[in-house]
């Protein structure tokens, strides 16, 4: 998986060569989704893997970063 992702986190694209990383999976099925850096993996978990919550968080950041 790391080679397929060019040794980068799927989300933030940071290099995973010299850092801890996680094999991300869907909790209900345990199906592997990709390899993430620790921060991105934690972020998904804190948002309960909810795309809607992540979209709303992105909108919030866009609103106040303009």
XYZ file of N, CA and C in Angstrom, residues 6-41:
108
model
N 2.883 6.155 -3.100
C 4.142 6.906 -3.197
C 4.695 7.272 -1.827
N 4.516 6.377 -0.856
C 5.004 6.573 0.514
C 4.430 7.824 1.167
N 3.200 8.196 0.782
C 2.557 9.392 1.312
C 1.226 9.047 1.957
N 0.841 9.860 2.914
C -0.482 9.765 3.513
C -1.521 10.074 2.434
N -2.570 9.275 2.361
C -3.620 9.463 1.351
C -4.280 10.833 1.480
N -4.406 11.342 2.691
C -5.144 12.584 2.915
C -4.252 13.820 2.781
N -3.201 13.916 3.570
C -2.399 15.149 3.597
C -1.179 15.116 2.677
N -0.877 13.945 2.136
C 0.234 13.756 1.189
C 1.619 13.898 1.808
N 1.726 13.949 3.136
C 3.041 14.008 3.779
C 3.717 12.652 3.678
N 5.038 12.680 3.643
C 5.817 11.451 3.546
C 5.617 10.588 4.789
N 5.507 9.282 4.573
C 5.354 8.343 5.683
C 6.647 7.577 5.956
N 7.720 7.947 5.279
C 8.967 7.195 5.403
C 9.608 7.314 6.775
N 9.549 8.479 7.381
C 10.230 8.694 8.655
C 9.270 9.013 9.789
N 8.070 8.482 9.737
C 7.084 8.781 10.769
C 6.205 7.563 11.014
N 5.484 7.604 12.100
C 4.511 6.535 12.372
C 3.341 6.670 11.431
N 2.829 5.545 10.997
C 1.654 5.570 10.139
C 0.703 4.455 10.543
N -0.502 4.531 10.009
C -1.554 3.584 10.377
C -2.214 3.025 9.125
N -2.505 1.745 9.166
C -3.313 1.133 8.125
C -4.760 1.438 8.499
N -5.386 2.307 7.724
C -6.758 2.729 8.022
C -7.733 1.668 7.537
N -8.785 1.484 8.315
C -9.812 0.500 7.957
C -11.181 0.991 8.394
N -12.197 0.464 7.744
C -13.567 0.757 8.138
C -13.885 -0.107 9.345
N -14.296 0.518 10.430
C -14.459 -0.203 11.685
C -15.512 -1.296 11.634
N -16.598 -1.094 10.908
C -17.652 -2.100 10.850
C -17.252 -3.358 10.100
N -16.492 -3.167 9.006
C -16.134 -4.308 8.157
C -14.675 -4.723 8.285
N -13.849 -3.861 8.883
C -12.402 -4.067 8.981
C -11.706 -4.021 7.618
N -12.406 -3.554 6.579
C -11.829 -3.465 5.243
C -10.811 -2.321 5.196
N -9.623 -2.610 4.675
C -8.552 -1.625 4.565
C -8.923 -0.553 3.554
N -8.665 0.720 3.960
C -8.955 1.843 3.071
C -7.682 2.482 2.535
N -6.626 2.490 3.324
C -5.380 3.119 2.900
C -4.445 3.297 4.074
N -3.311 3.943 3.803
C -2.320 4.206 4.843
C -2.328 5.700 5.137
N -2.455 6.029 6.422
C -2.550 7.417 6.855
C -1.462 7.755 7.871
N -1.089 9.031 7.935
C -0.214 9.482 9.013
C -1.033 9.484 10.309
N -0.353 9.574 11.413
C -1.024 9.528 12.715
C -2.058 10.637 12.871
N -1.716 11.859 12.428
C -2.637 12.984 12.587
C -3.926 12.774 11.798
N -3.808 12.353 10.554
C -5.010 12.155 9.724
C -5.843 10.993 10.257
N -5.184 9.943 10.705
C -5.913 8.807 11.267
C -6.686 9.232 12.514
